[in-house]
Amino acid sequence: MKNIVLFGPPGAGKGTQADLLKIKYGLIHISTGDVFRFNIKNETELGILAKSYMDKGNLVPDQVTIDMLKAEVNNNPESKGFIFDGFPRTESQAASLDKFLQGKNTSISGMVALEVPENLLVERLLNRGKTSGRPDDQDESKIRNRFNEYESKTAILKDYYQKQNKYFGVDGVGSIHDITSKLEEVIDTL
Ligand code: AMP
């Protein structure tokens, strides 16, 4: 199995690239943000809970997110592998994911990280907010808070995977096509 963690700060292009990569490699793309947004739209219990955090740009609590992720993986037992997009976002999520995959006799093949400077990210997110309808993309203070969450809780995951020799940084500035090619160069080796 190929299990890829597609990593990077908000606005790095993870969703766009995951949509292309899942086709090329025949993997299931799980975006925890998308699953939360689907639940918000359908006003499920999970959606109502997640919304109270997402609206402020805060992370949804670990246990809620981990349980949801496990259910998504378990719903796709025939998959050749997964692209995890927006998960894990904390060390506790990463450790739970490792344990969960181990129980299925598989593991993370690698974390592939899109590296983009912050000033470009804010610009991209505000632009996306004009068309995506995402409330967390339309307000600069919410965007800044998402970066704070990223810096304080998520960025350390680089070390987590580096310690396992599984971290691969890719320059996330350039055309969508060029970035896909650079990601493929890495993923082909995993
Ligand atoms: P995203 O679509 O990945 O930018 O995620 C949007 C929002 O969903 C985040 O700002 C968080 O509030 C929430 N979220 C998505 N994935 C996670 C996660 N792995 N852990 C906690 N919260 C998450």
CSV table of C-alpha atoms and ligand atoms in Angstrom, one decimal:
chain,number,residue,atom,x,y,z
A,1,MET,CA,0.0,0.0,0.0
A,2,LYS,CA,1.0,3.6,-0.6
A,3,ASN,CA,-0.1,5.8,2.2
A,4,ILE,CA,0.9,9.4,1.7
A,5,VAL,CA,0.6,12.3,4.1
A,6,LEU,CA,0.2,15.4,2.0
A,7,PHE,CA,1.5,18.2,4.3
A,8,GLY,CA,1.7,21.9,4.3
A,9,PRO,CA,0.2,25.1,5.7
A,10,PRO,CA,-3.3,26.3,4.9
A,11,GLY,CA,-3.4,27.4,1.3
A,12,ALA,CA,-0.3,25.4,0.2
A,13,GLY,CA,-2.3,23.6,-2.5
A,14,LYS,CA,-2.8,20.2,-0.8
A,15,GLY,CA,-6.4,19.8,-2.0
A,16,THR,CA,-5.6,20.7,-5.6
A,17,GLN,CA,-2.6,18.4,-5.8
A,18,ALA,CA,-4.4,15.5,-4.0
A,19,ASP,CA,-7.2,15.6,-6.6
A,20,LEU,CA,-4.6,15.1,-9.3
A,21,LEU,CA,-2.4,12.6,-7.5
A,22,LYS,CA,-5.3,10.3,-6.4
A,23,ILE,CA,-6.1,9.7,-10.1
A,24,LYS,CA,-2.5,9.0,-11.1
A,25,TYR,CA,-1.9,6.5,-8.2
A,26,GLY,CA,-5.4,5.1,-7.7
A,27,LEU,CA,-5.5,6.2,-4.1
A,28,ILE,CA,-8.4,7.3,-1.9
A,29,HIS,CA,-8.1,11.0,-0.9
A,30,ILE,CA,-9.2,11.8,2.6
A,31,SER,CA,-9.4,15.5,3.5
A,32,THR,CA,-10.5,15.9,7.1
A,33,GLY,CA,-11.5,19.5,6.3
A,34,ASP,CA,-13.7,18.3,3.5
A,35,VAL,CA,-15.3,15.7,5.7
A,36,PHE,CA,-16.0,18.3,8.3
A,37,ARG,CA,-17.5,20.7,5.7
A,38,PHE,CA,-19.7,17.9,4.4
A,39,ASN,CA,-21.0,17.3,7.9
A,40,ILE,CA,-21.6,21.0,8.5
A,41,LYS,CA,-23.6,21.2,5.3
A,42,ASN,CA,-25.7,18.2,6.4
A,43,GLU,CA,-26.0,19.6,9.9
A,44,THR,CA,-24.9,16.3,11.5
A,45,GLU,CA,-23.9,16.2,15.2
A,46,LEU,CA,-20.2,16.0,14.1
A,47,GLY,CA,-20.8,19.0,11.8
A,48,ILE,CA,-22.3,21.2,14.5
A,49,LEU,CA,-19.4,20.3,16.9
A,50,ALA,CA,-16.7,20.9,14.2
A,51,LYS,CA,-18.2,24.2,13.1
A,52,SER,CA,-17.7,25.8,16.5
A,53,TYR,CA,-14.0,25.2,16.1
A,54,MET,CA,-13.6,25.8,12.4
A,55,ASP,CA,-15.4,29.1,12.4
A,56,LYS,CA,-12.6,30.5,14.6
A,57,GLY,CA,-9.8,28.9,12.8
A,58,ASN,CA,-9.1,26.5,15.7
A,59,LEU,CA,-8.4,22.8,15.4
A,60,VAL,CA,-11.2,20.4,16.1
A,61,PRO,CA,-10.3,18.2,19.1
A,62,ASP,CA,-8.0,15.3,18.4
A,63,GLN,CA,-10.3,12.4,19.5
A,64,VAL,CA,-13.2,13.6,17.4
A,65,THR,CA,-10.9,14.0,14.4
A,66,ILE,CA,-9.1,10.7,14.9
A,67,ASP,CA,-12.4,8.7,15.2
A,68,MET,CA,-13.7,10.3,12.1
A,69,LEU,CA,-10.5,9.5,10.1
A,70,LYS,CA,-10.5,5.9,11.2
A,71,ALA,CA,-14.1,5.6,10.0
A,72,GLU,CA,-13.2,7.0,6.6
A,73,VAL,CA,-10.3,4.6,6.2
A,74,ASN,CA,-12.5,1.6,7.4
A,75,ASN,CA,-15.1,2.6,4.8
A,76,ASN,CA,-12.5,1.9,2.0
A,77,PRO,CA,-11.2,-1.6,2.8
A,78,GLU,CA,-10.3,-2.4,-0.8
A,79,SER,CA,-8.1,0.7,-1.3
A,80,LYS,CA,-4.6,0.5,-2.7
A,81,GLY,CA,-3.7,3.3,-0.3
A,82,PHE,CA,-4.6,6.7,0.9
A,83,ILE,CA,-3.7,10.4,0.5
A,84,PHE,CA,-4.2,12.0,3.9
A,85,ASP,CA,-4.8,15.7,3.4
A,86,GLY,CA,-5.1,17.9,6.4
A,87,PHE,CA,-4.4,15.0,8.7
A,88,PRO,CA,-2.5,14.4,11.0
A,89,ARG,CA,-2.3,17.9,12.3
A,90,THR,CA,-1.0,17.2,15.8
A,91,GLU,CA,1.6,14.8,17.2
A,92,SER,CA,-1.2,12.9,19.0
A,93,GLN,CA,-3.0,12.4,15.6
A,94,ALA,CA,0.2,11.2,14.0
A,95,ALA,CA,0.8,8.7,16.7
A,96,SER,CA,-2.8,7.4,16.6
A,97,LEU,CA,-2.5,7.1,12.8
A,98,ASP,CA,0.7,5.1,13.0
A,99,LYS,CA,-0.9,2.7,15.6
A,100,PHE,CA,-4.0,2.4,13.5
A,101,LEU,CA,-2.2,1.6,10.3
A,102,GLN,CA,0.1,-0.9,12.1
A,103,GLY,CA,-3.0,-2.8,13.2
A,104,LYS,CA,-3.8,-3.1,9.5
A,105,ASN,CA,-0.3,-4.3,8.7
A,106,THR,CA,0.5,-1.1,6.8
A,107,SER,CA,2.2,2.2,7.5
A,108,ILE,CA,2.8,5.7,6.3
A,109,SER,CA,5.0,5.6,3.2
A,110,GLY,CA,6.0,9.2,3.5
A,111,MET,CA,5.1,12.7,4.3
A,112,VAL,CA,5.3,14.9,1.2
A,113,ALA,CA,5.3,18.6,2.2
A,114,LEU,CA,4.4,21.6,0.1
A,115,GLU,CA,6.7,24.4,1.1
A,116,VAL,CA,5.3,27.9,0.4
A,117,PRO,CA,6.2,31.3,2.0
A,118,GLU,CA,3.5,32.7,4.4
A,119,ASN,CA,2.9,36.0,2.5
A,120,LEU,CA,1.9,34.1,-0.6
A,121,LEU,CA,-0.4,31.8,1.4
A,122,VAL,CA,-2.5,34.7,2.8
A,123,GLU,CA,-2.9,36.1,-0.7
A,124,ARG,CA,-4.0,32.7,-2.0
A,125,LEU,CA,-6.4,32.0,0.8
A,126,LEU,CA,-8.1,35.4,0.5
A,127,ASN,CA,-8.5,34.8,-3.2
A,128,ARG,CA,-9.9,31.4,-2.6
A,129,GLY,CA,-12.3,32.9,-0.1
A,130,LYS,CA,-13.9,35.0,-2.9
A,131,THR,CA,-15.1,31.8,-4.7
A,132,SER,CA,-15.0,28.9,-2.3
A,133,GLY,CA,-17.6,30.2,0.1
A,134,ARG,CA,-15.4,29.1,3.0
A,135,PRO,CA,-15.9,31.5,5.9
A,136,ASP,CA,-12.5,30.6,7.3
A,137,ASP,CA,-10.9,31.9,4.0
A,138,GLN,CA,-12.7,35.3,4.0
A,139,ASP,CA,-11.4,36.9,7.2
A,140,GLU,CA,-7.7,37.7,7.7
A,141,SER,CA,-7.8,37.2,11.4
A,142,LYS,CA,-9.2,33.7,11.0
A,143,ILE,CA,-6.5,33.0,8.5
A,144,ARG,CA,-3.8,34.3,10.9
A,145,ASN,CA,-5.2,32.0,13.6
A,146,ARG,CA,-5.0,29.0,11.3
A,147,PHE,CA,-1.3,29.8,10.8
A,148,ASN,CA,-0.9,30.1,14.6
A,149,GLU,CA,-2.5,26.6,15.0
A,150,TYR,CA,-0.2,25.3,12.2
A,151,GLU,CA,3.0,26.8,13.8
A,152,SER,CA,2.1,25.8,17.3
A,153,LYS,CA,0.7,22.3,16.8
A,154,THR,CA,1.2,21.0,13.3
A,155,ALA,CA,4.7,22.2,12.1
A,156,ILE,CA,6.4,19.8,14.6
A,157,LEU,CA,5.1,16.9,12.5
A,158,LYS,CA,8.0,17.6,10.1
A,159,ASP,CA,10.3,16.4,12.9
A,160,TYR,CA,8.0,13.5,13.7
A,161,TYR,CA,8.3,12.1,10.2
A,162,GLN,CA,11.9,13.2,9.7
A,163,LYS,CA,12.9,11.0,12.7
A,164,GLN,CA,11.5,8.1,10.7
A,165,ASN,CA,13.2,9.2,7.5
A,166,LYS,CA,9.9,9.8,5.9
A,167,TYR,CA,9.9,13.6,5.3
A,168,PHE,CA,10.1,14.9,1.8
A,169,GLY,CA,9.9,18.7,1.2
A,170,VAL,CA,8.8,20.0,-2.2
A,171,ASP,CA,8.8,23.6,-3.4
A,172,GLY,CA,5.1,24.6,-3.6
A,173,VAL,CA,5.6,27.7,-5.6
A,174,GLY,CA,5.0,27.5,-9.3
A,175,SER,CA,2.4,26.2,-11.7
A,176,ILE,CA,0.0,23.5,-10.6
A,177,HIS,CA,1.4,21.2,-13.3
A,178,ASP,CA,5.1,21.7,-12.3
A,179,ILE,CA,4.3,21.1,-8.6
A,180,THR,CA,2.4,17.9,-9.5
A,181,SER,CA,5.5,16.7,-11.4
A,182,LYS,CA,7.8,17.4,-8.4
A,183,LEU,CA,5.4,15.6,-6.1
A,184,GLU,CA,5.3,12.6,-8.4
A,185,GLU,CA,9.0,12.4,-8.5
A,186,VAL,CA,9.0,11.9,-4.8
A,187,ILE,CA,5.9,9.6,-4.6
A,188,ASP,CA,7.3,7.3,-7.3
A,189,THR,CA,10.2,6.5,-4.9
A,190,LEU,CA,7.9,5.6,-2.0
B,1,AMP,P1,-8.6,22.4,5.9
B,1,AMP,O1,-9.7,22.2,4.9
B,1,AMP,O2,-7.6,21.2,5.9
B,1,AMP,O3,-7.9,23.7,5.7
B,1,AMP,O4,-9.3,22.4,7.3
B,1,AMP,C1,-10.2,23.4,7.7
B,1,AMP,C2,-10.5,23.3,9.2
B,1,AMP,O5,-11.0,22.0,9.5
B,1,AMP,C3,-9.3,23.5,10.1
B,1,AMP,O6,-8.9,24.9,10.3
B,1,AMP,C4,-9.7,22.8,11.3
B,1,AMP,O7,-10.6,23.7,12.1
B,1,AMP,C5,-10.5,21.7,10.8
B,1,AMP,N1,-9.6,20.5,10.6
B,1,AMP,C6,-9.3,19.9,9.4
B,1,AMP,N2,-8.5,18.8,9.6
B,1,AMP,C7,-8.2,18.8,11.0
B,1,AMP,C8,-7.4,17.9,11.8
B,1,AMP,N3,-6.7,16.9,11.3
B,1,AMP,N4,-7.4,18.2,13.1
B,1,AMP,C9,-8.2,19.2,13.7
B,1,AMP,N5,-8.9,20.0,12.9
B,1,AMP,C10,-9.0,19.8,11.6
